[in-house]
Amino acid sequence: MYARDSLTYEPLPLPDRIALTDKESRSEARAFLSRMLKRHSVRDYSDQPVSRDIIENCIRTAGTAPSGANHQPWHFVAISDPILKEQIRAEAEIEEKRFYAGGGGDEWIKALEPIGTSAEKRHLTIAPWLIVVFAQRWGEFDDGTRFKNYYVTESVNIATGFLLTALHHAGLSTLTHTPNPMKFLNSVLSRPSSEKPTMIIAVGHPAPDATVPAAAKLKKPLESISTFFD
């Protein structure tokens, strides 16, 4: 992305401004909250296809996220190939079976009981798309020399949030999945050792009989998640 001989600062006039009145801002904030309240983590998918260009534009949105030193230390691998999805599911379920057999610890497994999860991950093959998020631990100049990326975890987390929001805004449902360990994804998806897989996101339309756990509807109130100093 960068050439070692062109790392210079060049200020540009702010190219885009969204100028709203307080009334308009209040309305936009409420409308966005209303839309996001309709977001649910879905485990039951239909096989209704999702066009690639929709996924592309959602990933483009993720790519607009802020990042440390603007290094954009992320890579998104989108998979609709059934064979690859089967392979990812098989590998993920190996790790999940170890987890539910006791590897996750009693406390963690107990905490998951209200969510109703198990080692079986049907969504990995039924959902039309999987998006695997990779964090790039270092980058390379155009001459192949390595450079350090900064605030990688924070940057990738923000970009992932952008991605999930964009997918929901496009009318799609998602489920985040983090088998541990996830190193098998580098091999399956031919990603370099500089990249660390952080998440698998299943993407698609919910099945007609899709359900969500009742516990997932319990959200902390504003006073529990925020403090204001006016």
PDB file of N, CA, C and O in Angstrom, residues 22 41 75 105 122 135 153 157-158:
ATOM      1  N   ASP A  22     -30.057  20.222  15.015  1.00  0.00           N
ATOM      2  CA  ASP A  22     -30.258  19.367  16.186  1.00  0.00           C
ATOM      3  C   ASP A  22     -31.489  18.487  16.010  1.00  0.00           C
ATOM      4  O   ASP A  22     -31.487  17.298  16.369  1.00  0.00           O
ATOM      5  N   SER A  41     -28.756 -11.941  16.066  1.00  0.00           N
ATOM      6  CA  SER A  41     -27.849 -13.013  15.670  1.00  0.00           C
ATOM      7  C   SER A  41     -28.697 -14.226  15.309  1.00  0.00           C
ATOM      8  O   SER A  41     -29.459 -14.724  16.144  1.00  0.00           O
ATOM      9  N   HIS A  75      -8.270  -7.940   6.404  1.00  0.00           N
ATOM     10  CA  HIS A  75      -8.558  -8.600   5.132  1.00  0.00           C
ATOM     11  C   HIS A  75      -9.813  -9.437   5.334  1.00  0.00           C
ATOM     12  O   HIS A  75      -9.951 -10.127   6.350  1.00  0.00           O
ATOM     13  N   GLY A 105     -14.193 -25.068  29.650  1.00  0.00           N
ATOM     14  CA  GLY A 105     -14.353 -24.826  31.089  1.00  0.00           C
ATOM     15  C   GLY A 105     -15.822 -24.776  31.468  1.00  0.00           C
ATOM     16  O   GLY A 105     -16.678 -24.327  30.703  1.00  0.00           O
ATOM     17  N   ARG A 122     -24.481 -25.864  11.748  1.00  0.00           N
ATOM     18  CA  ARG A 122     -25.133 -26.003  10.447  1.00  0.00           C
ATOM     19  C   ARG A 122     -25.108 -24.704   9.649  1.00  0.00           C
ATOM     20  O   ARG A 122     -25.090 -24.715   8.424  1.00  0.00           O
ATOM     21  N   ALA A 135      -6.893 -10.265  10.749  1.00  0.00           N
ATOM     22  CA  ALA A 135      -6.136  -9.114  11.231  1.00  0.00           C
ATOM     23  C   ALA A 135      -4.704  -9.232  10.734  1.00  0.00           C
ATOM     24  O   ALA A 135      -4.065 -10.277  10.927  1.00  0.00           O
ATOM     25  N   THR A 153      -5.840  -4.803  16.831  1.00  0.00           N
ATOM     26  CA  THR A 153      -7.073  -5.356  17.391  1.00  0.00           C
ATOM     27  C   THR A 153      -8.196  -4.332  17.372  1.00  0.00           C
ATOM     28  O   THR A 153      -9.320  -4.620  16.940  1.00  0.00           O
ATOM     29  N   ASN A 157     -11.536  -4.571  15.016  1.00  0.00           N
ATOM     30  CA  ASN A 157     -12.826  -4.631  15.701  1.00  0.00           C
ATOM     31  C   ASN A 157     -13.783  -3.556  15.185  1.00  0.00           C
ATOM     32  O   ASN A 157     -14.979  -3.812  14.995  1.00  0.00           O
ATOM     33  N   ILE A 158     -13.269  -2.351  14.982  1.00  0.00           N
ATOM     34  CA  ILE A 158     -14.114  -1.271  14.457  1.00  0.00           C
ATOM     35  C   ILE A 158     -14.603  -1.623  13.058  1.00  0.00           C
ATOM     36  O   ILE A 158     -15.787  -1.481  12.734  1.00  0.00           O
TER      37      ILE A 158
END
